[in-house]
Coordinates of C-alpha atoms in Angstrom, one line a residue:
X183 CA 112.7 15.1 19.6
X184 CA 111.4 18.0 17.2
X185 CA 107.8 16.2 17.9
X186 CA 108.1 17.3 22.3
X187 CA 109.1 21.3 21.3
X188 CA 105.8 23.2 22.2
X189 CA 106.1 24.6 19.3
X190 CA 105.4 21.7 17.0
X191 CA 102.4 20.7 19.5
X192 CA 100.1 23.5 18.2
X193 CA 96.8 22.5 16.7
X194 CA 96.7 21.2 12.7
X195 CA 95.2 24.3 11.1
X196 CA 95.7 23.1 7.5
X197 CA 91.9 22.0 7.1
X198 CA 89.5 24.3 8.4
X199 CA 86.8 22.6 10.6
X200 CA 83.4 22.7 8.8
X201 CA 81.3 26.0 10.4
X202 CA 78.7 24.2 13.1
X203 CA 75.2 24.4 11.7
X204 CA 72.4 24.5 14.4
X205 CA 70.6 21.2 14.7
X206 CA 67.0 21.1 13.0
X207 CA 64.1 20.6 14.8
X208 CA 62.2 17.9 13.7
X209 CA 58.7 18.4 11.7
X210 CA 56.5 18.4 14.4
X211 CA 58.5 21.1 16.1
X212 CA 58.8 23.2 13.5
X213 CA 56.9 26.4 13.7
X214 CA 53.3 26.4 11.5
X215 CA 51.2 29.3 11.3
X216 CA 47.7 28.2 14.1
X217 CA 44.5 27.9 12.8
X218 CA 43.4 31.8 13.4
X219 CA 46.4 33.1 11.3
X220 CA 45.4 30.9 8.4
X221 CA 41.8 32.0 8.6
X222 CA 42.9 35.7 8.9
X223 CA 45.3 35.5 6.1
X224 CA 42.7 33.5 3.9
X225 CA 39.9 36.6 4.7
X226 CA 42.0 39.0 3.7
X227 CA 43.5 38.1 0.7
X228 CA 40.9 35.3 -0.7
X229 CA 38.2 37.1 0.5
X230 CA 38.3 40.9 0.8
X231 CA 40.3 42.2 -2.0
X232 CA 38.6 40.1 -4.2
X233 CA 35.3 41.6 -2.9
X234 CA 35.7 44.7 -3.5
X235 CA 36.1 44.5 -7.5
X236 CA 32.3 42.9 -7.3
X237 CA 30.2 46.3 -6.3
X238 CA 32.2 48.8 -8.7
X239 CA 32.0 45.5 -11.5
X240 CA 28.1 45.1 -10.4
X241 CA 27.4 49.0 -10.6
X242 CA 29.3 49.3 -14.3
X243 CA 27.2 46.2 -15.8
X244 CA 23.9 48.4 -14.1
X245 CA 25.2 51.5 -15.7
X246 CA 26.4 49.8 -19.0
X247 CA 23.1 48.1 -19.6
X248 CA 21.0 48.3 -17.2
X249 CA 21.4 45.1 -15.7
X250 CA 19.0 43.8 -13.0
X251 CA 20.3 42.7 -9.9
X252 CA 18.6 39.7 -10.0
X253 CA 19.9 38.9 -13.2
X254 CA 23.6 39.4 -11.8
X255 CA 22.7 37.3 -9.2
X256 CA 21.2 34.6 -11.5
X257 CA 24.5 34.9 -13.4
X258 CA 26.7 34.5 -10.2
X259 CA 24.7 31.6 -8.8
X260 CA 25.9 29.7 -12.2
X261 CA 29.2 29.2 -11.5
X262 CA 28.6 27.4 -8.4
X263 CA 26.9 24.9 -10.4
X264 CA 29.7 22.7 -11.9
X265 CA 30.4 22.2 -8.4
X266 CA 28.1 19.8 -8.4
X267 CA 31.0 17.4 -10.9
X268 CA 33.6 17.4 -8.0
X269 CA 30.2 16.3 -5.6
X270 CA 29.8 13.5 -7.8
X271 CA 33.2 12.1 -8.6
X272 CA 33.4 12.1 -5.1
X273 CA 30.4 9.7 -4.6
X274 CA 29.1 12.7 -1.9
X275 CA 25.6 14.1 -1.8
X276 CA 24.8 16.8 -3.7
X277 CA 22.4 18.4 -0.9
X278 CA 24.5 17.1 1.7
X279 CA 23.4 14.4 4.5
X280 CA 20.1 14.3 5.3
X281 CA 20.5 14.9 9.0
X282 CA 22.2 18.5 8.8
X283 CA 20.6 19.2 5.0
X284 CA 17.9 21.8 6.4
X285 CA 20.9 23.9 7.8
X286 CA 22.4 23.3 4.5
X287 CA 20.0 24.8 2.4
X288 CA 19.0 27.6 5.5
X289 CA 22.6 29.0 5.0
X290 CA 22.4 28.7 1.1
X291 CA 19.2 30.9 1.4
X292 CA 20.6 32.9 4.1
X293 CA 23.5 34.1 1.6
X294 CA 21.6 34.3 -1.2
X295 CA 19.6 37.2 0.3
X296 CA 22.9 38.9 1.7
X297 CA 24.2 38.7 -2.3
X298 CA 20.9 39.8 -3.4
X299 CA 20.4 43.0 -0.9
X300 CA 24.1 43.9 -1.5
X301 CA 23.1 43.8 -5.4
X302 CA 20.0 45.7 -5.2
X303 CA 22.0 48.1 -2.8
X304 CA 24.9 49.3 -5.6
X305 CA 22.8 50.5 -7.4
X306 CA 21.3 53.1 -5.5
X307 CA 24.2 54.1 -3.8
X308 CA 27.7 54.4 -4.3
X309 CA 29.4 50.8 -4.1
X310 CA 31.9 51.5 -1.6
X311 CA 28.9 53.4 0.5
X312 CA 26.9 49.9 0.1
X313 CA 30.0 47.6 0.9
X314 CA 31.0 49.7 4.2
X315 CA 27.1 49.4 5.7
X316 CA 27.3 46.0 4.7
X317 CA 30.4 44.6 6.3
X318 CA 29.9 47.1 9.2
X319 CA 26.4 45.6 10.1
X320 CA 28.1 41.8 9.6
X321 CA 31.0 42.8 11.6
X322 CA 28.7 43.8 14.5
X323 CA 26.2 41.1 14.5
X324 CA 28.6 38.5 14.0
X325 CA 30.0 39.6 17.6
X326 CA 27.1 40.1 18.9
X327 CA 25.8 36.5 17.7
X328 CA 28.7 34.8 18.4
X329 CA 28.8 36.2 22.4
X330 CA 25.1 35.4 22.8
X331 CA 24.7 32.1 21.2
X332 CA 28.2 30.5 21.1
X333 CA 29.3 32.0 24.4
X334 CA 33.3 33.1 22.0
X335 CA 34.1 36.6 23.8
X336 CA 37.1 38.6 22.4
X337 CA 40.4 39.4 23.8
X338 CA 41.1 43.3 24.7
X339 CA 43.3 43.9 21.4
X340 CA 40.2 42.1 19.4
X341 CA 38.0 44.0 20.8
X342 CA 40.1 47.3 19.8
X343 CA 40.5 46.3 16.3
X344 CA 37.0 45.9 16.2
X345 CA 35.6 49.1 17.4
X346 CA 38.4 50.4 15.5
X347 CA 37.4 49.4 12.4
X348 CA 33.5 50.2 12.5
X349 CA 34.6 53.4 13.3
X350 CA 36.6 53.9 10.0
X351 CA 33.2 52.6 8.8
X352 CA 31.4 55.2 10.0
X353 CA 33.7 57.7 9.5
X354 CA 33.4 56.6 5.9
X355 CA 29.5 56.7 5.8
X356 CA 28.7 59.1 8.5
X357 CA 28.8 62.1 5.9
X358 CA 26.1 60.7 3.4
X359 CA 23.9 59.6 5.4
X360 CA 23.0 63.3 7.1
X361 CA 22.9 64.8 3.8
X362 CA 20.4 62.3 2.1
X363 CA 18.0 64.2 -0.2
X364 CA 14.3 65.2 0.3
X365 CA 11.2 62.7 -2.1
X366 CA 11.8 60.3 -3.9
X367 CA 15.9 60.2 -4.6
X368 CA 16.4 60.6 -1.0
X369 CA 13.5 57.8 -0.5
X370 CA 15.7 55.4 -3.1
X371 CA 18.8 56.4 -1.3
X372 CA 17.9 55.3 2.2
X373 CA 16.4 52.3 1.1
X374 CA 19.8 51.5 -0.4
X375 CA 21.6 51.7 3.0
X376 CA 18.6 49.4 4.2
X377 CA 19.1 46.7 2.0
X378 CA 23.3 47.3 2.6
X379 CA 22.3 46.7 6.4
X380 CA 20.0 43.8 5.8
X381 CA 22.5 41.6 3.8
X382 CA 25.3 42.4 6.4
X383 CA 22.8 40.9 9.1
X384 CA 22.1 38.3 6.9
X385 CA 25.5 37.6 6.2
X386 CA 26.1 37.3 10.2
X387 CA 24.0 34.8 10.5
X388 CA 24.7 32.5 7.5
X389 CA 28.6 32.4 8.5
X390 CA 27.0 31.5 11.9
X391 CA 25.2 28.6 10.5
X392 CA 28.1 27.5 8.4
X393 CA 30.2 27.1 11.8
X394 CA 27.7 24.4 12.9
X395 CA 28.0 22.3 9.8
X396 CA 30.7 19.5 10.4
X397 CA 30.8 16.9 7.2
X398 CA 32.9 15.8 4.4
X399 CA 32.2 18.1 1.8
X400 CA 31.2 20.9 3.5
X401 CA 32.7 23.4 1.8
X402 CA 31.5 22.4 -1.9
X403 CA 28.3 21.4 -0.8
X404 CA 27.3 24.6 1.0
X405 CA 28.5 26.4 -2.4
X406 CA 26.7 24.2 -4.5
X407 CA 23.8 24.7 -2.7
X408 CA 24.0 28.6 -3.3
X409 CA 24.0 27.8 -6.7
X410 CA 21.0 25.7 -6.8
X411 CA 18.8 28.0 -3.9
X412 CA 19.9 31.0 -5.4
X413 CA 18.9 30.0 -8.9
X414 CA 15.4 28.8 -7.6
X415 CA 14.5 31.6 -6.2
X416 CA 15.8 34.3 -8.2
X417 CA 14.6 33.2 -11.6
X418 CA 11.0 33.9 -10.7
X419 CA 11.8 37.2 -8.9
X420 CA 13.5 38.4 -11.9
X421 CA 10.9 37.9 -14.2
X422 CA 7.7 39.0 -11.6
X423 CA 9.5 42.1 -9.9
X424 CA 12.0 42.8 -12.8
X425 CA 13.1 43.3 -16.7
X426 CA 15.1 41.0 -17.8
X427 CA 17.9 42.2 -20.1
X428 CA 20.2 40.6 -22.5
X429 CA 23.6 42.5 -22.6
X430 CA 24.7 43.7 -25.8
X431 CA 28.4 45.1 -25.5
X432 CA 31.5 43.2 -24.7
X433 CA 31.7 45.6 -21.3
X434 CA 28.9 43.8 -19.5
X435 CA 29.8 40.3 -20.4
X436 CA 33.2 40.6 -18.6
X437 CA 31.6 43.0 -15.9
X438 CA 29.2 39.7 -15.3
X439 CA 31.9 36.9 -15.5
X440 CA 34.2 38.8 -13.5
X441 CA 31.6 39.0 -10.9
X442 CA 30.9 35.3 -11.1
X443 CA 34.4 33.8 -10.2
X444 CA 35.6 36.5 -8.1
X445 CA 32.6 36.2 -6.0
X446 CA 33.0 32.6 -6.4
X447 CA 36.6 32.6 -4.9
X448 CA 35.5 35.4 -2.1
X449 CA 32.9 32.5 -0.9
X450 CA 34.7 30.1 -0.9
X451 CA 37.6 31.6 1.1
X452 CA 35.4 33.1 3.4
X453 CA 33.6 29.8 4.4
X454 CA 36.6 28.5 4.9
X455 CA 38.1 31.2 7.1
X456 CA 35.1 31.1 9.3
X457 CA 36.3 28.0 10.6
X458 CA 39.3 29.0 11.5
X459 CA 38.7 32.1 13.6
X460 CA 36.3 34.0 15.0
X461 CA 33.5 35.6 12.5
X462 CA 33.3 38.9 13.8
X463 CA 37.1 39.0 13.1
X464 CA 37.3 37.2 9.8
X465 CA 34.2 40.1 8.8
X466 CA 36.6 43.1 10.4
X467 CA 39.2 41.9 8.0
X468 CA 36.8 41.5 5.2
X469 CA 36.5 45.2 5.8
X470 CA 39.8 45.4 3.3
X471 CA 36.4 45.4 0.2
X472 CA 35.7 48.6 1.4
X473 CA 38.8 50.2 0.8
X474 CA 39.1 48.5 -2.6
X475 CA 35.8 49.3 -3.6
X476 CA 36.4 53.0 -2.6
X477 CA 40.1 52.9 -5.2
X478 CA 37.9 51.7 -7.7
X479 CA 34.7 54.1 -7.4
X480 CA 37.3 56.5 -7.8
X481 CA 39.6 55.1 -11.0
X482 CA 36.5 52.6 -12.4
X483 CA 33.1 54.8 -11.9
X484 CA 34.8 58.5 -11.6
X485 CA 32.5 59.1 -8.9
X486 CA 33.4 61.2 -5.9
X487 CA 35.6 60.3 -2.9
X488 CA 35.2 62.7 0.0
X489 CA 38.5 63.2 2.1
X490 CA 36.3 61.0 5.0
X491 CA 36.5 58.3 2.9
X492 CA 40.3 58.5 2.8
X493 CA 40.5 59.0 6.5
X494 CA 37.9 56.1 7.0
X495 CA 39.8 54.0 4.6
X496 CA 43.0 54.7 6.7
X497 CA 41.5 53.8 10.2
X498 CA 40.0 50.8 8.6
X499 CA 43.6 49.7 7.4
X500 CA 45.3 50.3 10.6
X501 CA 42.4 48.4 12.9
X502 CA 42.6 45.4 10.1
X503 CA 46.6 46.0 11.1
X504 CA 45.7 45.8 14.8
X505 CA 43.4 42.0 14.2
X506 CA 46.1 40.5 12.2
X507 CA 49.0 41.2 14.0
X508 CA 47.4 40.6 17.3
X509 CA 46.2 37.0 16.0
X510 CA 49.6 36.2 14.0
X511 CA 50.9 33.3 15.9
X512 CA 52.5 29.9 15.2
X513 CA 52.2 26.5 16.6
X514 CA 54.9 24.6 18.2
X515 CA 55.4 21.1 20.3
X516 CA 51.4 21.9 20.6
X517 CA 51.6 25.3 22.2
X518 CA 51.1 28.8 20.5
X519 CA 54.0 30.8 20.3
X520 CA 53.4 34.9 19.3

């Protein structure tokens, strides 16, 4: 028969077979970024480049119209206000529960001061000067904080990145600071870098509070209650230790709004990334402001930048490099794969 000849035995080759796709895993296998990549990623994109437009913005309302910094901050506290309509549609306290609201309102106060040294700072020094003592100081006392009091060490490649970064910092700051002028300018200068060190310690320690709170609502209460503390206590101080001055020029009402909701979203993402991963890395990677702040002293303010800065800048960019790839990691069947 035709049918027994080998030749008429071969395989059918008139319909291809379909190509063999790899099985997918199912949804809980599937690989999710963990908990410190989100809060990484979050820092630096929600928090740090959005930071840095506030100092050079701050500095041009100061210079445009002579805008106290406790107006700005007056003005910035404002838009955490209608916070307070998503509190209530939710049916949550506004101040939060009574149990944990005195840690509320001590990190609402702590964060006001941070906002209100790092205002007072710009404008005695040059904002990406200010920024750099001010996340350098935050960087270090949030590990230093979070060793001593929470017993959260670093790994070896954290611990790189970090010393890494601080020392694009000072790098950065190094040169101004031994060449501050003699009386009174060099008085107003140093001062300047106080008040950028004080809100970075500041700072420290109100992301360090945050990290204890644990309630529905956190996140909008705590910003809600920057609103309300901030308001209280820098609407006095404005009109006891400063002017108060009504912008006239288009320029300083966009400078001041621009400040308001890009601060706005900074905070939030920031609170947020802080309970993700470790503070003193989600501050290294908020050291991404200082670079942006230094682009736009240079394009914005036309004021200086010294090749250090650059240099600085650079070393900053590669440790923030050095954090984020060392933490990028996913989760998979409940084990982290890097």
């Amino acid at each position: 028969m035709a049918g027994s000849h080998p030749y008429f035995n071969l395989p059918e080759f008139t319909q291809p077979s379909p190509p063999s796709t790899p099985p997918s895993l199912p949804s809980h296998q599937r690989c999710q970024p963990s908990d410190a990549t989100k809060g990484l990623l979050v820092a630096l994109l929600g928090g740090g480049l959005p930071a840095g437009f506030v100092g050079p913005l701050s500095r041009m309302a100061y210079q445009t119209s002579n805008l106290p910094s406790l107006e700005l901050l007056v003005c910035r506290c404002l838009f955490h206000l209608p916070i307070a309509l998503l509190l209530k549609l939710r049916g949550d306290p506004l101040l939060g529960p009574p149990d944990i609201r005195g840690r509320a309102c001590l990190h609402a106060l702590l964060n006001v001061l941070s906002i209100g040294c790092a205002y007072s700072a710009v404008q005695v020094v040059p904002a990406g000067n200010a920024a750099t003592v001010r996340k350098g100081s935050s960087t270090v006392c949030s590990a230093l904080l979070a060793l001593c009091l929470e017993s959260q060490g670093l790994s070896g490649y954290d611990w790189c990145g970090l010393l890494g970064s601080i020392l694009g910092l000072i790098i950065i700051v190094g040169p101004g600071l031994g060449t501050l002028q003699e009386g009174t300018t060099g008085l107003y200068t140093a001062l300047g870098y106080v008040l950028a060190f004080l809100g970075g310690l500041t700072l420290s320690l109100g992301l360090l509070v945050y990290r204890s709170l644990h309630f529905p609502s956190c996140l909008p209460t705590v910003a809600f209650l920057f609103g309300l503390v901030g308001l209280l206590g820098s609407v006095p101080g404005l009109f006891v230790l400063q002017t108060p001055v009504l912008p006239s020029d288009l320029l300083s009402w966009s400078c001041v709004g621009a400040v308001g909701i890009l601060a706005l979203v900074s905070f939030t993402c920031v609170s947020y990334a802080v309970t993700k991963a470790h503070p003193a890395l989600v501050c290294a990677v908020l050291h991404s402001e200082v670079v942006v702040a230094l682009i736009l002293q240079y394009y914005m303010l036309y004021e200086t930048v010294a090749p250090s800065d650059i240099m600085g800048a650079g070393v900053v960019l590669g440790s923030i490099a050095i954090i984020t790839a060392r933490n990028l990691s996913c989760e998979r069947e409940g084990k982290v794969e890097e």
